[in-house]
Coordinates of C-alpha atoms and ligand atoms in Angstrom, one line a residue:
M1 CA 58.1 40.3 24.3
T2 CA 60.2 38.4 22.9
R3 CA 63.2 39.5 22.1
L4 CA 65.4 38.9 19.2
A5 CA 69.5 38.0 20.5
A6 CA 72.3 38.3 18.5
A7 CA 74.7 35.6 19.4
I8 CA 78.4 37.1 19.0
M9 CA 81.8 34.8 19.9
V10 CA 84.3 37.6 21.2
D11 CA 87.8 37.3 20.0
A12 CA 88.4 40.8 20.2
L13 CA 86.8 44.2 21.8
E14 CA 86.3 46.3 18.5
P15 CA 85.5 43.7 16.0
A16 CA 82.6 42.3 18.5
L17 CA 81.6 46.2 19.4
A18 CA 81.1 46.9 15.4
E19 CA 79.5 43.3 14.9
A20 CA 77.0 44.3 17.9
A21 CA 76.4 47.5 16.3
R22 CA 75.4 46.0 12.9
A23 CA 73.5 43.5 14.9
A24 CA 71.2 46.4 16.0
E25 CA 71.0 47.9 12.5
F26 CA 69.5 44.2 11.4
G27 CA 66.7 44.7 14.0
A28 CA 68.3 42.7 17.1
E29 CA 67.1 44.2 20.5
L30 CA 69.9 42.2 22.4
V31 CA 73.1 40.7 22.2
E32 CA 74.9 37.8 23.5
Y33 CA 78.6 38.1 23.7
R34 CA 80.3 34.7 24.3
L35 CA 83.4 35.5 25.8
D36 CA 84.6 32.3 25.9
R37 CA 88.0 32.8 24.4
F38 CA 87.8 36.3 25.6
T39 CA 88.8 36.2 29.0
S40 CA 92.2 37.5 30.1
D41 CA 91.7 41.1 29.3
L42 CA 89.8 42.0 32.4
P43 CA 89.3 45.9 31.5
A44 CA 88.4 45.2 27.5
V45 CA 85.5 43.3 29.1
T46 CA 84.4 45.9 31.2
E47 CA 84.7 48.1 28.5
L48 CA 82.8 45.6 25.8
V49 CA 79.7 45.8 28.4
S50 CA 80.1 49.8 29.3
R51 CA 80.1 50.4 25.7
S52 CA 77.8 47.9 24.1
P53 CA 75.4 49.2 21.6
L54 CA 72.5 46.7 22.9
P55 CA 71.9 45.3 26.2
C56 CA 73.5 42.3 26.5
I57 CA 74.1 38.8 28.1
I58 CA 77.2 37.9 29.1
T59 CA 78.3 34.0 28.8
V60 CA 81.4 32.3 29.3
R61 CA 80.4 28.9 28.2
P62 CA 82.7 26.0 29.5
S63 CA 84.1 23.4 26.8
W64 CA 82.4 20.9 29.0
E65 CA 79.0 22.1 28.6
G66 CA 79.5 22.5 24.6
G67 CA 81.6 25.9 24.7
H68 CA 85.4 27.1 24.2
F69 CA 86.4 28.2 27.7
A70 CA 88.4 25.9 29.4
G71 CA 90.1 27.7 32.3
S72 CA 89.4 27.3 36.1
E73 CA 85.7 28.6 37.8
A74 CA 87.8 31.5 39.4
D75 CA 88.7 33.0 36.2
R76 CA 85.4 32.6 34.7
I77 CA 84.5 34.4 38.0
D78 CA 86.9 36.9 37.6
V79 CA 85.1 37.6 33.9
F80 CA 81.4 37.8 35.6
R81 CA 82.9 40.5 38.2
A82 CA 84.8 42.5 35.2
A83 CA 81.3 42.6 33.4
C84 CA 79.4 43.9 36.1
S85 CA 81.8 46.6 37.2
G86 CA 81.8 49.3 34.6
A87 CA 79.4 52.3 34.3
R88 CA 77.2 50.4 32.5
R89 CA 76.0 46.8 33.5
P90 CA 74.5 43.3 31.4
A91 CA 71.1 42.5 31.2
Y92 CA 71.9 39.0 31.9
L93 CA 74.5 36.6 33.2
D94 CA 74.3 33.5 31.7
V95 CA 75.5 30.3 34.0
E96 CA 75.2 26.5 33.6
L97 CA 72.5 25.0 36.1
A98 CA 75.5 21.9 37.0
A99 CA 78.4 24.6 37.9
W100 CA 75.7 26.7 40.0
E101 CA 74.5 23.4 41.3
K102 CA 78.3 21.9 41.9
S103 CA 80.1 25.0 43.4
A104 CA 79.2 26.8 46.3
T105 CA 82.0 29.3 45.5
L106 CA 80.2 30.0 42.1
R107 CA 76.9 30.6 43.6
A108 CA 78.7 32.9 46.3
A109 CA 80.4 34.8 43.9
I110 CA 77.3 35.6 41.8
E111 CA 74.5 36.2 44.0
P112 CA 75.9 39.5 44.8
L113 CA 76.2 40.7 41.1
V114 CA 72.9 39.5 40.1
D115 CA 68.9 41.0 41.4
H116 CA 67.0 38.5 43.7
P117 CA 64.6 38.6 46.2
G118 CA 67.5 38.5 49.2
Q119 CA 69.0 41.2 47.5
A120 CA 69.3 44.6 49.8
K121 CA 68.6 46.8 46.5
A122 CA 67.8 46.2 43.0
I123 CA 70.1 45.6 40.4
D124 CA 70.1 45.8 36.7
T125 CA 71.6 42.1 35.9
A126 CA 69.2 39.0 36.2
L127 CA 70.5 35.7 36.1
I128 CA 70.1 32.6 33.3
L129 CA 70.5 29.7 34.6
S130 CA 70.8 27.2 31.5
S131 CA 71.2 23.5 30.7
H132 CA 72.8 22.5 26.9
D133 CA 72.8 19.0 25.6
F134 CA 74.3 18.9 22.2
E135 CA 73.9 14.9 21.8
Q136 CA 70.2 14.4 22.4
R137 CA 67.4 15.2 24.7
P138 CA 68.8 15.5 28.1
P139 CA 67.5 12.7 30.4
R140 CA 65.5 14.7 33.6
L141 CA 65.0 17.5 31.4
M142 CA 61.9 18.6 33.6
Q143 CA 64.1 18.3 36.7
R144 CA 66.4 20.2 35.3
I145 CA 63.8 22.9 34.6
M146 CA 62.2 22.6 38.1
A147 CA 65.8 23.2 39.8
M148 CA 66.0 26.2 37.5
A149 CA 62.8 27.3 38.5
D150 CA 63.5 26.8 42.5
A151 CA 66.9 28.3 42.5
S152 CA 66.0 31.8 44.2
A153 CA 68.4 33.8 42.0
C154 CA 67.5 32.1 38.6
R155 CA 64.9 34.9 36.7
V156 CA 65.4 33.2 33.5
I157 CA 65.3 29.6 32.8
K158 CA 67.3 28.5 29.5
V159 CA 67.6 24.8 28.0
A160 CA 68.6 23.8 24.7
W161 CA 69.3 20.2 23.2
Q162 CA 69.9 18.6 20.1
A163 CA 66.5 17.9 18.2
R164 CA 66.1 14.1 17.7
S165 CA 63.1 15.1 15.4
L166 CA 60.6 17.6 14.6
R167 CA 58.6 16.4 17.4
D168 CA 61.1 18.2 19.9
N169 CA 60.3 21.2 19.0
L170 CA 56.7 20.7 20.5
E171 CA 58.5 19.6 23.9
A172 CA 60.2 22.9 24.1
F173 CA 56.9 25.0 23.1
D174 CA 55.3 23.1 26.4
I175 CA 58.1 24.4 28.5
I176 CA 57.9 27.8 27.4
T177 CA 54.3 27.8 27.7
Q178 CA 54.4 26.3 31.4
Q179 CA 55.9 29.7 32.8
Y180 CA 57.5 28.9 35.6
K181 CA 59.9 31.8 35.0
P182 CA 60.4 33.6 31.6
T183 CA 62.2 30.7 29.7
I184 CA 64.4 30.4 26.5
A185 CA 63.3 26.3 25.4
L186 CA 65.5 25.9 22.0
C187 CA 66.4 22.9 19.8
M188 CA 69.5 22.2 18.1
G189 CA 70.7 20.8 14.3
Q190 CA 68.6 20.2 11.4
F191 CA 65.3 19.5 13.4
G192 CA 65.9 22.4 15.9
Q193 CA 64.8 25.5 13.9
P194 CA 61.2 25.6 14.5
A195 CA 61.6 25.8 18.1
R196 CA 63.9 29.0 17.2
V197 CA 61.8 30.5 15.0
L198 CA 58.5 29.8 16.8
A199 CA 59.9 31.2 19.9
K200 CA 58.0 34.6 19.6
K201 CA 54.6 32.5 18.7
F202 CA 54.8 30.6 22.2
G203 CA 56.4 33.3 24.3
A204 CA 59.7 32.5 25.1
L205 CA 61.9 35.6 26.4
L206 CA 64.2 35.7 23.0
T207 CA 65.8 33.5 20.8
F208 CA 68.9 33.9 19.2
A209 CA 70.3 34.5 15.6
A210 CA 73.9 35.1 14.1
L211 CA 74.8 37.9 11.9
D212 CA 75.6 36.0 9.2
E213 CA 75.8 31.7 8.7
R214 CA 79.2 31.5 9.4
K215 CA 78.7 33.4 12.6
T216 CA 76.5 30.8 14.3
T217 CA 77.0 30.0 17.5
A218 CA 74.8 26.8 18.1
P219 CA 73.9 24.3 15.7
G220 CA 70.6 25.2 13.4
Q221 CA 70.6 28.8 14.6
P222 CA 69.1 31.0 12.1
T223 CA 70.8 34.4 10.9
L224 CA 68.7 37.8 11.8
N225 CA 68.1 38.5 8.3
E226 CA 66.2 34.8 8.1
L227 CA 64.4 35.5 10.8
K228 CA 63.2 38.8 10.2
Q229 CA 63.0 38.8 6.4
L230 CA 62.4 35.2 5.3
Y231 CA 60.5 34.0 8.9
R232 CA 58.4 37.2 9.2
W233 CA 59.2 37.7 13.0
D234 CA 58.2 40.8 13.3
K235 CA 54.3 39.9 11.9
Q236 CA 54.4 36.9 13.9
N237 CA 51.8 36.4 17.5
R238 CA 50.1 33.5 19.2
N239 CA 47.5 32.9 16.7
T240 CA 50.2 32.9 13.6
C241 CA 49.3 29.4 11.4
V242 CA 52.1 27.1 10.8
F243 CA 52.9 25.7 7.3
G244 CA 56.0 24.2 6.3
V245 CA 57.7 21.9 3.3
I246 CA 58.0 18.3 4.7
G247 CA 60.6 16.4 2.7
Y248 CA 63.9 15.3 3.2
P249 CA 66.1 17.1 2.7
V250 CA 64.6 20.0 2.5
G251 CA 67.4 22.7 3.2
H252 CA 67.6 24.1 -0.3
S253 CA 64.0 24.2 -1.1
L254 CA 62.5 27.5 -2.4
S255 CA 59.2 27.1 -1.1
P256 CA 59.9 28.9 2.4
A257 CA 60.8 32.0 0.2
I258 CA 57.6 31.8 -2.1
H259 CA 55.4 31.4 0.4
N260 CA 56.4 33.4 3.3
A261 CA 56.6 36.4 0.6
G262 CA 53.0 35.7 -0.3
F263 CA 51.9 36.0 3.6
D264 CA 53.6 39.3 3.6
A265 CA 52.0 40.2 0.0
I266 CA 48.6 39.5 1.3
D267 CA 49.1 40.4 4.8
Y268 CA 48.1 36.9 6.2
N269 CA 49.1 36.0 9.5
G270 CA 51.2 32.8 8.4
V271 CA 54.8 31.3 8.5
Y272 CA 56.1 28.6 6.6
L273 CA 59.0 26.7 7.6
P274 CA 61.3 24.0 6.2
M275 CA 60.4 20.6 7.9
P276 CA 62.7 17.8 7.7
I277 CA 61.6 14.5 8.1
P278 CA 63.3 10.7 7.3
P279 CA 62.0 9.0 4.9
E280 CA 60.5 6.0 6.5
Y281 CA 56.4 6.3 7.0
E282 CA 56.5 5.9 10.9
H283 CA 58.6 9.2 10.8
F284 CA 55.8 11.0 8.7
K285 CA 53.1 9.8 10.6
A286 CA 54.4 10.5 14.3
T287 CA 55.7 13.7 13.4
V288 CA 52.6 15.0 11.2
I289 CA 50.1 13.6 13.8
T290 CA 51.6 15.4 16.8
W291 CA 52.0 19.0 14.8
L292 CA 48.3 18.6 13.9
D293 CA 47.5 17.8 17.5
M294 CA 49.1 20.4 19.2
A295 CA 46.7 23.0 19.1
P296 CA 48.3 26.5 19.7
L297 CA 50.8 25.7 17.1
H298 CA 48.0 26.2 14.5
F299 CA 49.7 23.9 12.1
G300 CA 47.5 24.4 8.9
G301 CA 49.0 22.3 6.5
A302 CA 52.4 21.6 4.5
S303 CA 53.9 21.1 0.9
V304 CA 55.0 17.8 0.5
T305 CA 58.0 16.6 -1.4
I306 CA 60.3 13.4 -2.4
P307 CA 60.3 11.3 -0.3
H308 CA 56.9 11.5 1.2
K309 CA 54.5 12.2 -1.6
Q310 CA 53.0 8.0 -1.3
N311 CA 53.1 8.6 2.9
L312 CA 50.8 11.7 2.5
L313 CA 48.1 10.0 0.8
R314 CA 48.2 6.6 3.1
F315 CA 48.2 9.1 6.3
V316 CA 45.5 10.9 5.3
E317 CA 43.5 7.6 4.0
E318 CA 44.1 6.4 7.8
Q319 CA 43.3 9.4 9.4
Q320 CA 39.9 8.8 7.4
G321 CA 40.3 12.5 5.7
E322 CA 39.6 13.0 1.9
I323 CA 42.1 12.4 -1.4
E324 CA 41.6 14.2 -4.3
P325 CA 40.8 11.5 -6.8
L326 CA 43.4 12.2 -9.5
A327 CA 45.6 12.1 -6.6
A328 CA 44.8 8.7 -5.6
S329 CA 45.0 7.3 -9.4
I330 CA 48.5 9.5 -9.5
G331 CA 49.6 7.4 -6.4
A332 CA 51.2 10.6 -4.9
A333 CA 49.8 13.7 -3.3
N334 CA 52.2 17.0 -2.7
T335 CA 49.7 19.1 -0.4
L336 CA 48.0 18.4 3.1
T337 CA 45.5 20.8 3.8
R338 CA 43.8 21.1 7.5
R339 CA 40.7 22.3 6.8
D340 CA 38.2 24.5 9.4
D341 CA 36.6 21.7 10.5
G342 CA 39.9 20.0 11.6
S343 CA 39.7 17.3 8.7
L344 CA 42.7 16.4 6.5
Y345 CA 42.8 16.8 2.9
A346 CA 45.3 15.3 0.9
S347 CA 45.7 16.7 -3.0
N348 CA 47.9 16.8 -5.7
T349 CA 49.0 20.2 -6.9
D350 CA 51.6 19.3 -9.8
Y351 CA 49.2 18.2 -12.4
A352 CA 47.0 21.2 -12.1
A353 CA 49.9 23.4 -12.2
A354 CA 51.5 21.6 -15.5
L355 CA 48.3 21.9 -17.3
D356 CA 47.9 26.1 -16.2
A357 CA 51.3 26.5 -17.3
V358 CA 50.2 25.2 -20.8
C359 CA 46.9 26.9 -20.9
E360 CA 47.2 30.1 -19.7
P361 CA 50.4 31.0 -22.2
L362 CA 48.1 30.0 -24.8
S363 CA 44.9 31.5 -23.6
I364 CA 43.0 28.3 -23.8
A365 CA 40.7 26.6 -21.5
R366 CA 41.6 23.3 -19.5
E367 CA 38.6 22.0 -21.6
E368 CA 40.6 23.2 -25.0
L369 CA 43.6 20.5 -24.3
A370 CA 41.0 17.5 -25.9
G371 CA 42.4 16.2 -28.4
R372 CA 45.5 17.7 -28.6
K373 CA 48.5 15.6 -29.0
V374 CA 51.3 15.9 -26.1
A375 CA 54.7 14.2 -25.9
V376 CA 55.6 13.6 -22.3
I377 CA 59.4 13.1 -22.5
G378 CA 60.2 10.9 -19.1
A379 CA 58.0 8.1 -17.1
G380 CA 59.2 9.1 -13.5
G381 CA 57.0 10.8 -10.7
A382 CA 56.7 14.0 -12.4
A383 CA 55.6 12.8 -15.7
R384 CA 53.1 10.5 -14.0
A385 CA 51.2 13.6 -12.6
I386 CA 51.6 15.2 -15.8
V387 CA 50.3 12.1 -17.8
A388 CA 47.1 12.1 -15.8
G389 CA 46.4 15.9 -15.9
F390 CA 46.5 15.8 -19.6
S391 CA 44.7 12.4 -20.2
A392 CA 42.2 13.7 -17.7
H393 CA 41.5 16.3 -20.1
N394 CA 41.3 14.2 -23.1
A395 CA 44.5 15.3 -24.8
Q396 CA 46.3 12.5 -26.8
V397 CA 49.4 11.8 -24.5
T398 CA 52.2 9.8 -26.0
I399 CA 55.5 9.1 -23.5
Y400 CA 58.8 8.7 -24.9
N401 CA 61.2 7.4 -22.0
R402 CA 64.5 5.7 -22.1
T403 CA 63.5 2.6 -20.4
P404 CA 60.4 1.9 -22.8
D405 CA 58.5 -0.7 -20.5
R406 CA 58.1 2.1 -17.6
A407 CA 56.4 4.2 -20.7
H408 CA 53.9 1.3 -21.1
E409 CA 53.1 0.8 -17.9
L410 CA 52.5 4.5 -17.3
A411 CA 50.5 4.8 -20.6
S412 CA 48.3 1.6 -19.6
Q413 CA 47.0 3.2 -16.5
F414 CA 46.3 6.8 -18.0
N415 CA 44.9 5.8 -21.5
A416 CA 48.0 6.8 -23.2
Q417 CA 50.7 5.6 -25.9
A418 CA 54.4 4.7 -25.5
E419 CA 57.2 4.9 -27.2
S420 CA 61.0 4.7 -26.9
L421 CA 63.0 8.0 -26.4
N422 CA 64.6 7.3 -29.8
A423 CA 61.3 7.9 -31.1
L424 CA 61.0 11.6 -30.3
P425 CA 62.1 13.1 -33.7
D426 CA 59.4 11.3 -35.5
S427 CA 56.7 12.9 -33.0
D428 CA 54.0 15.6 -34.6
A429 CA 53.1 16.7 -30.9
D430 CA 51.5 20.0 -30.4
V431 CA 53.1 20.0 -26.8
F432 CA 56.1 18.9 -25.3
I433 CA 56.3 18.4 -21.7
N434 CA 60.5 17.5 -20.3
C435 CA 59.8 15.5 -17.3
T436 CA 63.8 14.1 -17.0
P437 CA 66.1 15.9 -15.3
I438 CA 68.3 15.9 -18.7
G439 CA 69.6 19.4 -19.0
M440 CA 69.5 20.1 -15.2
H441 CA 72.0 22.1 -13.4
P442 CA 74.6 21.4 -13.4
S443 CA 74.7 19.3 -16.7
V444 CA 73.0 22.2 -18.6
G445 CA 74.4 21.5 -21.9
V446 CA 72.5 18.6 -22.7
S447 CA 68.9 18.1 -23.9
P448 CA 66.9 15.1 -24.8
V449 CA 66.3 16.6 -28.4
T450 CA 69.7 16.6 -30.6
D451 CA 69.9 19.6 -33.1
D452 CA 70.1 17.7 -35.9
N453 CA 67.2 15.4 -35.4
L454 CA 64.5 17.7 -34.2
P455 CA 60.7 16.4 -33.7
R456 CA 59.2 16.6 -37.0
S457 CA 56.4 19.1 -35.8
W458 CA 58.8 21.1 -34.5
R459 CA 60.4 21.3 -38.1
D460 CA 57.4 21.6 -40.0
R461 CA 55.3 23.9 -37.9
P462 CA 57.1 25.5 -35.3
G463 CA 54.6 28.2 -35.0
D464 CA 51.9 25.8 -34.0
V465 CA 54.4 23.5 -30.9
V466 CA 54.7 24.8 -27.3
V467 CA 57.6 23.4 -26.0
F468 CA 57.7 23.0 -21.7
D469 CA 60.5 22.1 -19.8
T470 CA 59.5 21.2 -15.9
I471 CA 63.4 21.6 -14.9
Y472 CA 63.6 25.1 -13.7
N473 CA 67.1 25.4 -12.7
P474 CA 68.5 26.6 -15.3
L475 CA 65.7 29.3 -16.1
E476 CA 66.2 28.1 -19.9
T477 CA 67.3 25.0 -20.6
K478 CA 69.4 23.5 -23.8
L479 CA 65.9 22.2 -25.2
L480 CA 64.1 25.6 -24.6
Q481 CA 66.8 27.5 -26.5
Q482 CA 66.5 24.8 -28.9
A483 CA 62.8 25.3 -29.6
K484 CA 62.9 28.8 -29.5
S485 CA 65.6 29.3 -32.1
V486 CA 63.4 27.2 -34.6
G487 CA 60.1 29.4 -33.8
C488 CA 58.6 27.4 -30.8
R489 CA 56.3 28.9 -27.6
T490 CA 58.4 28.0 -24.8
I491 CA 57.8 27.8 -20.9
P492 CA 59.8 27.0 -18.3
G493 CA 59.6 25.2 -15.5
T494 CA 59.3 27.8 -12.9
E495 CA 55.6 28.5 -13.7
M496 CA 54.6 25.0 -12.9
F497 CA 56.6 25.5 -9.6
I498 CA 55.3 28.8 -8.7
R499 CA 51.5 27.6 -9.8
Q500 CA 51.7 24.5 -7.7
A501 CA 52.5 26.6 -4.7
A502 CA 50.1 28.7 -5.9
A503 CA 47.1 26.1 -5.7
Q504 CA 48.2 25.5 -2.3
F505 CA 48.7 28.7 -0.7
T506 CA 44.9 29.2 -1.9
L507 CA 43.7 25.9 -0.5
W508 CA 45.2 27.1 3.1
T509 CA 44.5 30.9 2.7
N510 CA 41.5 31.2 1.0
Q511 CA 42.4 33.6 -1.3
P512 CA 44.3 34.0 -4.8
A513 CA 48.1 33.6 -4.6
P514 CA 50.1 37.0 -5.8
L515 CA 51.5 35.3 -8.8
D516 CA 53.9 37.9 -9.7
V517 CA 55.3 38.1 -6.0
F518 CA 56.0 34.0 -6.4
R519 CA 57.6 34.4 -9.7
N520 CA 60.1 37.5 -8.4
V521 CA 61.2 35.7 -5.2
M522 CA 61.8 32.7 -7.8
L523 CA 64.2 34.2 -10.2
N524 CA 65.7 36.6 -7.5
A525 CA 66.9 33.3 -6.0
L526 CA 67.7 31.4 -9.2
Q527 CA 69.5 34.2 -11.1
Ligands
NAP1 P1 62.1 10.7 -11.4 O1 61.0 10.3 -11.1 O2 63.4 10.2 -11.1 O3 61.8 10.3 -13.4 C1 63.1 11.0 -14.1 C2 62.6 10.5 -15.7 O4 63.7 10.7 -16.4 C3 62.6 9.0 -15.8 O5 61.7 8.7 -16.4 C4 64.1 8.3 -16.1 O6 64.3 7.4 -17.4 C5 64.4 10.0 -17.1 N1 65.7 10.0 -17.2 C6 66.8 10.4 -15.8 N2 67.9 10.6 -16.5 C7 67.5 10.3 -18.0 C8 68.5 10.5 -19.1 N3 69.8 10.5 -18.8 N4 68.2 10.1 -19.9 C9 67.3 9.7 -20.2 N5 66.2 9.6 -19.7 C10 66.4 10.1 -17.9 O7 61.9 12.3 -11.3 P2 61.1 13.0 -11.2 O8 60.4 13.3 -9.9 O9 59.6 12.7 -12.1 O10 61.6 14.7 -11.7 C11 61.8 14.7 -13.1 C12 62.6 16.1 -13.5 O11 61.0 16.9 -13.4 C13 63.1 16.5 -12.2 O12 64.2 17.1 -13.1 C14 62.7 17.9 -12.1 O13 63.5 19.3 -12.5 C15 61.5 18.1 -12.5 N6 60.1 18.4 -11.8 C16 59.9 19.6 -12.0 C17 58.4 20.4 -11.1 C18 58.4 21.8 -11.2 O14 57.4 22.1 -10.4 N7 58.6 22.4 -12.4 C19 57.9 19.3 -10.1 C20 58.8 18.0 -10.3 C21 59.4 18.0 -10.9 P3 64.1 5.8 -16.9 O15 62.4 5.8 -16.6 O16 64.7 5.2 -18.1 O17 64.7 5.7 -15.4

């Protein structure tokens, strides 16, 4: 069973013990004490291990292996001995493979402290041999692993390296699965999180987590709370299906919180991760192909955002998958689904989400949009999906854009009208949809509509008018405040966001999405 280990950088005895106690409360089952900077007070080292509230790993990482310890090997040996000399012993000692191979003195000193076949009697402490590369995937990685496998005193293999792309995680999963010995294989950096979050799915000995974001001991290390609450650690098993949000950057996406809460709500065996992929098509293709090809990963699909919405269409076309016709005419897709038969489906849930965000509060079917006048403000990516969706339902769409040529170009493709943004006060539309970033955080005080020149229908018949802002941060934009103040109905951008996520969720799980759960997660995150 894969254990959750809290990594604690030790500077003093009592604070370290207090952090270990907090880690236990958060659900950690093991604690790694990094003693790199805590080597001079040997009795305190002994006491730390003896009083530890959790079984512990003792590590004194030298600076040449990415740690902070700059002393001599003799000093390090004294620390390991002190750790093993108290009433209770550490569960593991972590020693770098490079040091182990280089120093017969180190081997001679450590071997009596750990359990191994040559030991006269059983000892509760096992040896982890480890290898770290903070720059790259190390050359001769497999040779390092085989050296650890061959070392008779070594009970656990540990390798960690800076991931070059999401593809490196797959090699970490392969290494864990080979099981020469119990294994920890981790990737570091922005691309390395899957190896950490999915360690349990692949049967690693453990994964490391920090108590909080400020206390990580390696780049890309998640917090205990993220693993337990966000990434559904307790629910994961080898059959867990993996989904994610592909974009660049994706660090601040709300989608992992929404989808993982949704999986929890319907008890679906899935986990949803951020999937950063650099912008070029070749990166997208290489990563998605390899993730799809690794059968034990159970990669079921992804939300796809900027800059990859066009890349998704091209990829699925090349793979001879199916493309939703309207996504093809929009020229962008935001959802990849791998169907049960393995075939791929690319679709766009943005336009459907916008249609539902407008139709549901009005209690009308999409067909009833026919003939309604819809003013779309903006002519970029979001506007394109929304114009396509409303035009496909025979609404009379007029696009108002700062750059009129863009509005005309979009209008000509989807049987709509085009106007300059300056003409907005003349609009008699029933529905207004803002698809520009005007009013988005942090520029919250601005609006595409000016107070002394409101659109005509707002002035003449505000009770018939619906104003929908696709911006969801802030929850109520200046535009919505203006509309509300004259009596128009308003719809916030959160309604589109949760609905596009809900449609994805249903494509992947074949179950209705818990919209209220999605809404609550989003509102909590934005408040
Ligand atoms: P985009 O492709 O960059 O297009 C932006 C559009 O806004 C362009 O038409 C641009 O006009 C116009 N614009 C930008 N700044 C302006 C300004 N200062 N004054 C007047 N017009 C301005 O962006 P996008 O991907 O379509 O996204 C637009 C907005 O949609 C985002 O802010 C986002 O909040 C929202 N969105 C929401 C959701 C959701 O789920 N709720 C989903 C997607 C997008 P020009 O053509 O003249 O440059």
